[in-house]
Amino acid sequence: MAVFKPENVEDFYEIGEVLGSGHFGQVRQVRERTSGNFWAGKFLKIRKVACSRLGLDRSSVEREVEILQAVQHPNIVALKDVFESRAEVVLILELVSGGELFDFIAEKENLLETEAIEFMKQILEGLKFIHCKNIAHFDLKPENIMLSDKVSKPPNIKLIDFGLAHLFHPGEEYKSTSGTPQYIAPEVISCQPLSTAADILSGLSPFQGDTDEETLGNVIGMKYEFNEHYFSLTSPMAKDFIQKLLMKNPEDRMTAEECLLHPWIKPITPKQVAKRNRSSINMKNFKKFNARRKWKVMKSADSCNDAFLQRQCESDVEDTESKPASLLRRRLSSSS
Ligand code: ATP
C-alpha cells in the first residue's frame, strides 16, 4: 500500500511552471529543494464528500499510485513520491520533457518506416511489460505517449497517465466506459468485459469521424480503409501489421508480445529487411492528422469543464446502455 505523505509538498519542492492540465488538476514542474533536481508534480483534486461534484475519489488516486509503483520500466513514467493534503494529492513523477511523440514526428520532413518501427517497439515494450503484470492502461493515445527529453538519440519513449489503468485480479470481469472516442476499442463502447487487448487497439485512429458519434460508429463497425493516396509508400508488411491490430474481436488481435514478433517489427528474411528499409511514412498526411488532433484536444479542453461539471455525479450511477457519445475521457464514467 502506497504511503501518502501528510507533509506539505512545498516544504520539499519549489512549485514551478504548468506543464499540462488534465480533467482533475494540473501538472507542474517542481524543483526538489535538497538536490535541486527537477520533477513533475501532478496535482489532483480530491472529493471531500462522496456526493461532491468536484474532484476524484481518493480510491481512484490510490489505484493510479498502486499501478505506477508496480510498473517500473524505461518506457513508463516513474513515480517518486506522493503527498496528501486535505484537498489534493500530489504525485511527484519523473519529469518528461521531450514533448509528445506525435509533435516530434510532425516536425520532421520525412520519416522512414524503420524509424517509426523504433518508436513502435518502445511503445510495445512498455505495453508488454504492463500487460505481463495484468495491468491495462486503457487511455493510450498520442497525448499520453511522450519523449523523455529532447536530446536522447534515439529518442526515449515514456508512456504517461495511468489514471484509467486497471490491475486485473484472477477471474475478474471488468467493464468500463471511459476513454477517448478516436482511440477507444469497440468492446469499451459495447460494454463488453475488458482485457489488456483494449490497449492494442486504442492509440490508433483511422476511425476519426466529424463528430464523436460518427467516430464511435466507425469504431464499432470497424470502418477504415487503406486509401492508396495516403498509403502508397507504406510497405505491405506495415499494412498487414495494422490489419492484425484492427480486429474487432479482442481475442483475434495481436498481443503486445505477438506484435514485437511480427516481421514488420522483427524481420526475419533479408527480403523483409529490404522492403522495410525502402518504405516511408506519408508526412503530409501525418502533419494534417496531427494538426487536426491538436485542434480537437484544444476544443475538448474548452468544453470539458462544463461537461465535466454536468457529468461527475451522473457518472457514479451511469447507465451502461448509455449512448456512445456519452463516453468520456476520464475517470468520469462507470466501471465495475
Ligand atoms: P487527463 O484528464 O487528460 O486524462 P490527467 O489529469 O490524468 O489527464 P495527465 O494526462 O497525467 O493528467 O497529465 C496532463 C498533461 O500534463 C499531459 O498531457 C502532459 O502534457 C503533462 N504531463 C503529465 N505528466 C507529465 C510528466 N511526468 N512530465 C511532464 N509533463 C507531464
Short mmCIF file of C-alpha atoms and ligand atoms in Angstrom, two decimals:
data_model
loop_
_atom_site.label_atom_id
_atom_site.label_comp_id
_atom_site.label_asym_id
_atom_site.label_seq_id
_atom_site.Cartn_x
_atom_site.Cartn_y
_atom_site.Cartn_z
CA MET A 1 0.00 0.00 0.00
CA ALA A 2 1.45 3.35 -1.07
CA VAL A 3 2.44 5.90 1.54
CA PHE A 4 0.72 9.23 1.05
CA LYS A 5 2.93 11.66 2.97
CA PRO A 6 0.93 14.11 5.07
CA GLU A 7 3.65 16.80 4.90
CA ASN A 8 3.30 19.97 2.84
CA VAL A 9 4.76 19.32 -0.62
CA GLU A 10 6.07 22.88 -0.74
CA ASP A 11 8.41 22.18 2.18
CA PHE A 12 10.24 19.74 -0.11
CA TYR A 13 9.63 21.10 -3.60
CA GLU A 14 9.52 24.55 -5.16
CA ILE A 15 6.47 24.69 -7.44
CA GLY A 16 7.21 25.93 -10.98
CA GLU A 17 5.55 26.37 -14.36
CA VAL A 18 2.48 24.49 -15.57
CA LEU A 19 3.43 21.63 -17.91
CA GLY A 20 -0.05 20.41 -18.71
CA SER A 21 -3.59 20.09 -17.47
CA GLY A 22 -5.92 17.19 -17.06
CA HIS A 23 -9.56 16.96 -16.04
CA PHE A 24 -8.69 16.86 -12.34
CA GLY A 25 -5.88 19.32 -11.95
CA GLN A 26 -2.56 20.49 -13.26
CA VAL A 27 0.86 19.02 -13.83
CA ARG A 28 3.64 21.48 -12.89
CA GLN A 29 7.39 21.39 -12.98
CA VAL A 30 8.74 21.16 -9.41
CA ARG A 31 12.30 21.52 -8.05
CA GLU A 32 13.46 19.37 -5.17
CA ARG A 33 14.83 21.70 -2.53
CA THR A 34 17.58 19.34 -1.27
CA SER A 35 19.02 18.18 -4.60
CA GLY A 36 17.93 20.94 -7.00
CA ASN A 37 16.60 18.22 -9.35
CA PHE A 38 13.52 18.82 -11.46
CA TRP A 39 10.41 16.60 -11.37
CA ALA A 40 6.78 16.84 -12.48
CA GLY A 41 4.13 17.35 -9.79
CA LYS A 42 0.67 16.04 -10.72
CA PHE A 43 -1.81 17.92 -8.50
CA LEU A 44 -5.10 16.00 -8.23
CA LYS A 45 -8.15 17.45 -6.52
CA ILE A 46 -9.83 15.00 -4.16
CA ARG A 47 -13.56 14.85 -3.41
CA LYS A 48 -14.17 15.87 0.16
CA VAL A 49 -17.56 14.20 0.35
CA ALA A 50 -18.78 11.22 -1.65
CA CYS A 51 -21.56 13.09 -3.49
CA SER A 52 -19.47 16.17 -4.21
CA ARG A 53 -19.32 17.30 -7.82
CA LEU A 54 -15.67 18.28 -7.63
CA GLY A 55 -12.58 16.14 -7.66
CA LEU A 56 -11.66 12.49 -7.73
CA ASP A 57 -12.38 9.71 -5.30
CA ARG A 58 -9.32 9.08 -3.18
CA SER A 59 -9.60 5.38 -4.06
CA SER A 60 -9.14 6.20 -7.73
CA VAL A 61 -5.89 8.06 -6.93
CA GLU A 62 -4.78 5.16 -4.73
CA ARG A 63 -5.27 2.88 -7.74
CA GLU A 64 -3.21 5.15 -10.01
CA VAL A 65 -0.42 5.24 -7.40
CA GLU A 66 -0.51 1.49 -6.79
CA ILE A 67 -0.25 0.83 -10.52
CA LEU A 68 2.56 3.35 -11.08
CA GLN A 69 4.52 1.70 -8.28
CA ALA A 70 4.11 -1.68 -9.97
CA VAL A 71 5.26 -0.59 -13.43
CA GLN A 72 8.87 0.49 -13.21
CA HIS A 73 10.18 0.29 -16.77
CA PRO A 74 12.36 2.51 -19.02
CA ASN A 75 9.34 3.29 -21.24
CA ILE A 76 6.97 4.20 -18.41
CA VAL A 77 6.97 7.38 -16.37
CA ALA A 78 8.38 6.75 -12.88
CA LEU A 79 6.67 7.75 -9.65
CA LYS A 80 8.96 9.16 -6.92
CA ASP A 81 6.73 10.29 -4.10
CA VAL A 82 3.15 11.08 -3.06
CA PHE A 83 1.96 13.92 -0.83
CA GLU A 84 -1.53 14.44 0.50
CA SER A 85 -3.30 17.45 1.95
CA ARG A 86 -6.98 17.82 2.81
CA ALA A 87 -7.98 18.86 -0.69
CA GLU A 88 -5.44 17.30 -3.01
CA VAL A 89 -2.93 14.57 -3.66
CA VAL A 90 0.35 15.42 -5.38
CA LEU A 91 2.19 12.74 -7.34
CA ILE A 92 5.88 13.52 -7.81
CA LEU A 93 6.74 11.99 -11.19
CA GLU A 94 9.81 11.74 -13.35
CA LEU A 95 9.96 14.90 -15.49
CA VAL A 96 9.21 14.00 -19.09
CA SER A 97 10.48 16.98 -21.05
CA GLY A 98 10.67 15.90 -24.70
CA GLY A 99 7.03 16.70 -25.55
CA GLU A 100 4.59 14.43 -27.35
CA LEU A 101 5.97 11.83 -29.78
CA PHE A 102 3.48 12.86 -32.48
CA ASP A 103 4.62 16.52 -32.30
CA PHE A 104 8.25 15.41 -32.61
CA ILE A 105 7.36 13.33 -35.69
CA ALA A 106 5.21 16.09 -37.23
CA GLU A 107 8.23 18.43 -37.24
CA LYS A 108 10.24 16.04 -39.38
CA GLU A 109 10.46 16.40 -43.16
CA ASN A 110 10.41 12.65 -43.66
CA LEU A 111 10.20 9.52 -41.58
CA LEU A 112 11.35 6.10 -42.68
CA GLU A 113 9.31 3.10 -41.62
CA THR A 114 12.43 1.84 -39.82
CA GLU A 115 12.37 4.97 -37.60
CA ALA A 116 8.63 4.56 -36.95
CA ILE A 117 9.30 0.93 -36.01
CA GLU A 118 11.86 2.01 -33.39
CA PHE A 119 9.16 4.14 -31.73
CA MET A 120 6.58 1.39 -32.06
CA LYS A 121 8.96 -1.10 -30.44
CA GLN A 122 9.39 1.09 -27.37
CA ILE A 123 5.63 1.57 -27.00
CA LEU A 124 5.13 -2.19 -27.35
CA GLU A 125 7.91 -2.96 -24.83
CA GLY A 126 6.17 -0.71 -22.29
CA LEU A 127 2.80 -2.32 -23.03
CA LYS A 128 4.18 -5.86 -22.93
CA PHE A 129 5.66 -5.09 -19.52
CA ILE A 130 2.41 -3.80 -18.01
CA HIS A 131 0.28 -6.48 -19.68
CA CYS A 132 2.54 -9.18 -18.22
CA LYS A 133 1.61 -7.73 -14.84
CA ASN A 134 -2.10 -7.93 -15.80
CA ILE A 135 -2.37 -4.16 -15.98
CA ALA A 136 -4.12 -2.38 -18.85
CA HIS A 137 -3.53 1.33 -19.49
CA PHE A 138 -6.98 1.97 -21.06
CA ASP A 139 -6.13 5.52 -22.18
CA LEU A 140 -3.41 5.06 -24.72
CA LYS A 141 -3.46 7.98 -27.14
CA PRO A 142 -0.93 10.40 -28.67
CA GLU A 143 -1.21 12.83 -25.73
CA ASN A 144 -0.02 10.05 -23.40
CA ILE A 145 2.97 8.96 -25.48
CA MET A 146 5.81 11.34 -24.69
CA LEU A 147 9.59 11.59 -25.12
CA SER A 148 11.82 11.62 -22.04
CA ASP A 149 13.83 14.64 -23.29
CA LYS A 150 14.80 16.49 -26.46
CA VAL A 151 18.39 15.27 -26.68
CA SER A 152 18.42 11.46 -26.36
CA LYS A 153 19.33 9.65 -29.58
CA PRO A 154 17.38 7.58 -30.32
CA PRO A 155 14.54 9.37 -28.53
CA ASN A 156 13.27 7.54 -25.47
CA ILE A 157 9.51 6.99 -25.23
CA LYS A 158 7.63 7.31 -21.94
CA LEU A 159 4.00 6.28 -21.50
CA ILE A 160 2.21 8.59 -19.08
CA ASP A 161 -1.20 9.00 -17.40
CA PHE A 162 -2.22 5.81 -15.62
CA GLY A 163 -5.41 7.46 -14.35
CA LEU A 164 -7.68 4.97 -16.13
CA ALA A 165 -5.34 1.98 -15.77
CA HIS A 166 -6.64 -1.19 -14.17
CA LEU A 167 -4.98 -4.12 -12.46
CA PHE A 168 -6.88 -7.32 -13.28
CA HIS A 169 -7.29 -9.80 -10.48
CA PRO A 170 -7.59 -13.51 -11.45
CA GLY A 171 -11.06 -14.28 -12.86
CA GLU A 172 -12.20 -10.67 -12.56
CA GLU A 173 -14.76 -9.33 -15.07
CA TYR A 174 -14.10 -5.64 -15.61
CA LYS A 175 -16.20 -3.23 -17.65
CA SER A 176 -15.62 0.46 -18.13
CA THR A 177 -17.00 3.08 -20.48
CA SER A 178 -14.17 5.57 -20.04
CA GLY A 179 -11.88 6.56 -22.86
CA THR A 180 -11.38 8.95 -25.74
CA PRO A 181 -13.66 8.29 -28.76
CA GLN A 182 -10.99 8.28 -31.52
CA TYR A 183 -8.77 5.87 -29.61
CA ILE A 184 -11.29 3.61 -27.95
CA ALA A 185 -11.62 -0.15 -28.54
CA PRO A 186 -15.04 -1.45 -29.76
CA GLU A 187 -15.52 -3.65 -26.68
CA VAL A 188 -15.43 -0.50 -24.48
CA ILE A 189 -18.25 1.09 -26.50
CA SER A 190 -20.35 -2.05 -26.41
CA CYS A 191 -19.80 -2.55 -22.67
CA GLN A 192 -18.16 -5.96 -23.02
CA PRO A 193 -15.80 -7.26 -20.35
CA LEU A 194 -12.37 -5.73 -20.96
CA SER A 195 -8.84 -7.10 -21.06
CA THR A 196 -5.37 -5.83 -21.87
CA ALA A 197 -6.30 -6.35 -25.57
CA ALA A 198 -8.14 -3.00 -25.44
CA ASP A 199 -4.74 -1.25 -25.27
CA ILE A 200 -3.68 -2.80 -28.54
CA LEU A 201 -6.48 -1.21 -30.49
CA SER A 202 -6.54 2.12 -28.68
CA GLY A 203 -3.97 4.74 -29.66
CA LEU A 204 -4.70 4.18 -33.35
CA SER A 205 -7.15 6.48 -35.02
CA PRO A 206 -8.14 5.53 -38.54
CA PHE A 207 -11.75 5.91 -37.40
CA GLN A 208 -11.95 9.68 -36.96
CA GLY A 209 -15.38 11.00 -37.95
CA ASP A 210 -16.72 14.55 -37.97
CA THR A 211 -18.48 14.01 -34.64
CA ASP A 212 -17.85 11.75 -31.64
CA GLU A 213 -20.98 9.74 -32.57
CA GLU A 214 -19.65 9.17 -36.08
CA THR A 215 -16.20 8.23 -34.72
CA LEU A 216 -17.68 5.72 -32.26
CA GLY A 217 -19.90 4.30 -35.06
CA ASN A 218 -16.80 3.83 -37.23
CA VAL A 219 -15.02 2.01 -34.37
CA ILE A 220 -17.97 -0.30 -33.74
CA GLY A 221 -18.37 -1.00 -37.46
CA MET A 222 -14.56 -1.29 -37.88
CA LYS A 223 -14.91 1.10 -40.83
CA TYR A 224 -11.50 2.03 -42.17
CA GLU A 225 -9.64 1.78 -45.43
CA PHE A 226 -6.09 1.97 -46.73
CA ASN A 227 -6.58 4.88 -49.10
CA GLU A 228 -3.92 4.47 -51.81
CA HIS A 229 -3.42 8.22 -51.87
CA TYR A 230 -2.08 8.06 -48.31
CA PHE A 231 -0.70 4.53 -48.14
CA SER A 232 1.12 4.26 -51.49
CA LEU A 233 4.50 4.50 -49.73
CA THR A 234 3.55 2.04 -46.98
CA SER A 235 5.01 -1.46 -47.09
CA PRO A 236 2.63 -4.45 -47.33
CA MET A 237 4.14 -5.70 -44.04
CA ALA A 238 3.13 -2.48 -42.29
CA LYS A 239 -0.42 -2.82 -43.66
CA ASP A 240 -0.54 -6.43 -42.52
CA PHE A 241 0.64 -5.34 -39.05
CA ILE A 242 -2.06 -2.65 -38.84
CA GLN A 243 -4.76 -5.04 -40.07
CA LYS A 244 -3.85 -7.53 -37.36
CA LEU A 245 -4.32 -4.80 -34.73
CA LEU A 246 -7.64 -3.60 -36.13
CA MET A 247 -9.56 -6.73 -35.21
CA LYS A 248 -12.97 -6.22 -33.67
CA ASN A 249 -12.77 -9.37 -31.56
CA PRO A 250 -10.17 -8.75 -28.80
CA GLU A 251 -9.13 -12.40 -28.96
CA ASP A 252 -8.19 -12.11 -32.65
CA ARG A 253 -5.99 -9.04 -32.02
CA MET A 254 -2.24 -9.50 -31.71
CA THR A 255 -0.94 -9.14 -28.16
CA ALA A 256 1.93 -6.71 -27.46
CA GLU A 257 4.23 -9.71 -27.31
CA GLU A 258 2.99 -11.02 -30.69
CA CYS A 259 3.33 -7.52 -32.19
CA LEU A 260 7.01 -7.48 -31.21
CA LEU A 261 7.48 -10.72 -33.17
CA HIS A 262 5.61 -9.57 -36.33
CA PRO A 263 8.00 -9.43 -39.33
CA TRP A 264 7.38 -5.68 -39.75
CA ILE A 265 8.86 -5.12 -36.29
CA LYS A 266 11.29 -8.05 -36.31
CA PRO A 267 12.08 -9.01 -39.92
CA ILE A 268 13.47 -12.46 -40.45
CA THR A 269 14.43 -12.67 -44.12
CA PRO A 270 16.75 -10.23 -45.99
CA LYS A 271 13.81 -9.54 -48.34
CA GLN A 272 11.67 -8.37 -45.40
CA VAL A 273 14.51 -6.12 -44.18
CA ALA A 274 14.94 -4.59 -47.62
CA LYS A 275 11.20 -3.91 -48.05
CA ARG A 276 11.05 -2.18 -44.69
CA ASN A 277 14.07 -0.01 -45.47
CA ARG A 278 12.56 1.25 -48.72
CA SER A 279 9.24 2.36 -47.24
CA SER A 280 8.40 5.64 -45.59
CA ILE A 281 5.56 7.44 -43.85
CA ASN A 282 3.40 9.94 -45.74
CA MET A 283 4.40 13.04 -43.76
CA LYS A 284 1.96 15.42 -45.44
CA ASN A 285 -0.89 13.26 -44.28
CA PHE A 286 0.61 12.78 -40.81
CA LYS A 287 1.09 16.53 -40.30
CA LYS A 288 -2.56 17.10 -41.31
CA PHE A 289 -3.72 14.38 -38.92
CA ASN A 290 -1.63 15.83 -36.09
CA ALA A 291 -2.89 19.38 -36.64
CA ARG A 292 -6.50 18.13 -36.61
CA ARG A 293 -5.82 16.09 -33.47
CA LYS A 294 -4.32 19.09 -31.64
CA TRP A 295 -7.30 21.19 -32.61
CA LYS A 296 -9.67 18.52 -31.25
CA VAL A 297 -7.73 18.30 -27.96
CA MET A 298 -7.91 22.09 -27.55
CA LYS A 299 -11.60 22.15 -28.39
CA SER A 300 -12.37 19.37 -25.93
CA ALA A 301 -10.33 21.13 -23.20
CA ASP A 302 -12.51 24.23 -23.73
CA SER A 303 -15.78 22.33 -23.50
CA CYS A 304 -14.58 19.85 -20.90
CA ASN A 305 -15.06 21.99 -17.83
CA ASP A 306 -18.77 22.45 -18.49
CA ALA A 307 -19.29 18.85 -19.50
CA PHE A 308 -17.25 17.74 -16.54
CA LEU A 309 -19.37 19.61 -14.02
CA GLN A 310 -22.54 18.20 -15.52
CA ARG A 311 -21.26 14.69 -15.68
CA GLN A 312 -19.47 13.97 -12.46
CA CYS A 313 -22.38 12.99 -10.24
CA GLU A 314 -24.19 11.26 -13.07
CA SER A 315 -21.07 9.21 -13.65
CA ASP A 316 -21.49 7.45 -10.33
CA VAL A 317 -24.75 5.91 -11.49
CA GLU A 318 -24.17 5.90 -15.22
CA ASP A 319 -26.34 3.64 -17.28
CA THR A 320 -24.17 1.14 -19.13
CA GLU A 321 -26.64 1.29 -22.02
CA SER A 322 -25.99 5.00 -22.47
CA LYS A 323 -25.34 6.36 -25.94
CA PRO A 324 -21.77 6.05 -27.23
CA ALA A 325 -21.45 9.83 -27.39
CA SER A 326 -21.64 9.91 -23.62
CA LEU A 327 -18.28 8.21 -23.34
CA LEU A 328 -15.96 10.46 -21.50
CA ARG A 329 -12.27 10.94 -21.46
CA ARG A 330 -11.52 10.36 -17.85
CA ARG A 331 -12.48 8.63 -14.68
CA LEU A 332 -15.97 10.03 -15.00
CA SER A 333 -17.79 7.02 -16.24
CA SER A 334 -18.80 3.79 -14.72
CA SER A 335 -16.55 0.84 -14.17
CA SER A 336 -17.31 -2.37 -12.44
P1 ATP B 1 -6.49 13.55 -18.50
O1 ATP B 1 -7.61 14.20 -17.80
O2 ATP B 1 -6.25 14.12 -19.89
O3 ATP B 1 -6.53 12.06 -18.52
P2 ATP B 1 -4.75 13.70 -16.22
O4 ATP B 1 -5.46 14.58 -15.26
O5 ATP B 1 -4.75 12.24 -15.87
O6 ATP B 1 -5.19 13.96 -17.70
P3 ATP B 1 -2.09 13.59 -17.26
O7 ATP B 1 -2.58 13.16 -18.60
O8 ATP B 1 -1.28 12.63 -16.48
O9 ATP B 1 -3.25 14.18 -16.36
O10 ATP B 1 -1.26 14.93 -17.46
C1 ATP B 1 -1.80 16.05 -18.12
C2 ATP B 1 -0.70 16.65 -19.00
O11 ATP B 1 0.43 17.05 -18.18
C3 ATP B 1 -0.10 15.68 -20.01
O12 ATP B 1 -0.83 15.67 -21.21
C4 ATP B 1 1.29 16.22 -20.20
O13 ATP B 1 1.30 17.30 -21.10
C5 ATP B 1 1.65 16.77 -18.83
N1 ATP B 1 2.39 15.77 -18.04
C6 ATP B 1 1.88 14.72 -17.36
N2 ATP B 1 2.83 14.00 -16.74
C7 ATP B 1 3.99 14.61 -17.03
C8 ATP B 1 5.37 14.36 -16.69
N3 ATP B 1 5.70 13.33 -15.92
N4 ATP B 1 6.31 15.21 -17.16
C9 ATP B 1 5.95 16.26 -17.95
N5 ATP B 1 4.69 16.56 -18.30
C10 ATP B 1 3.72 15.75 -17.87
#
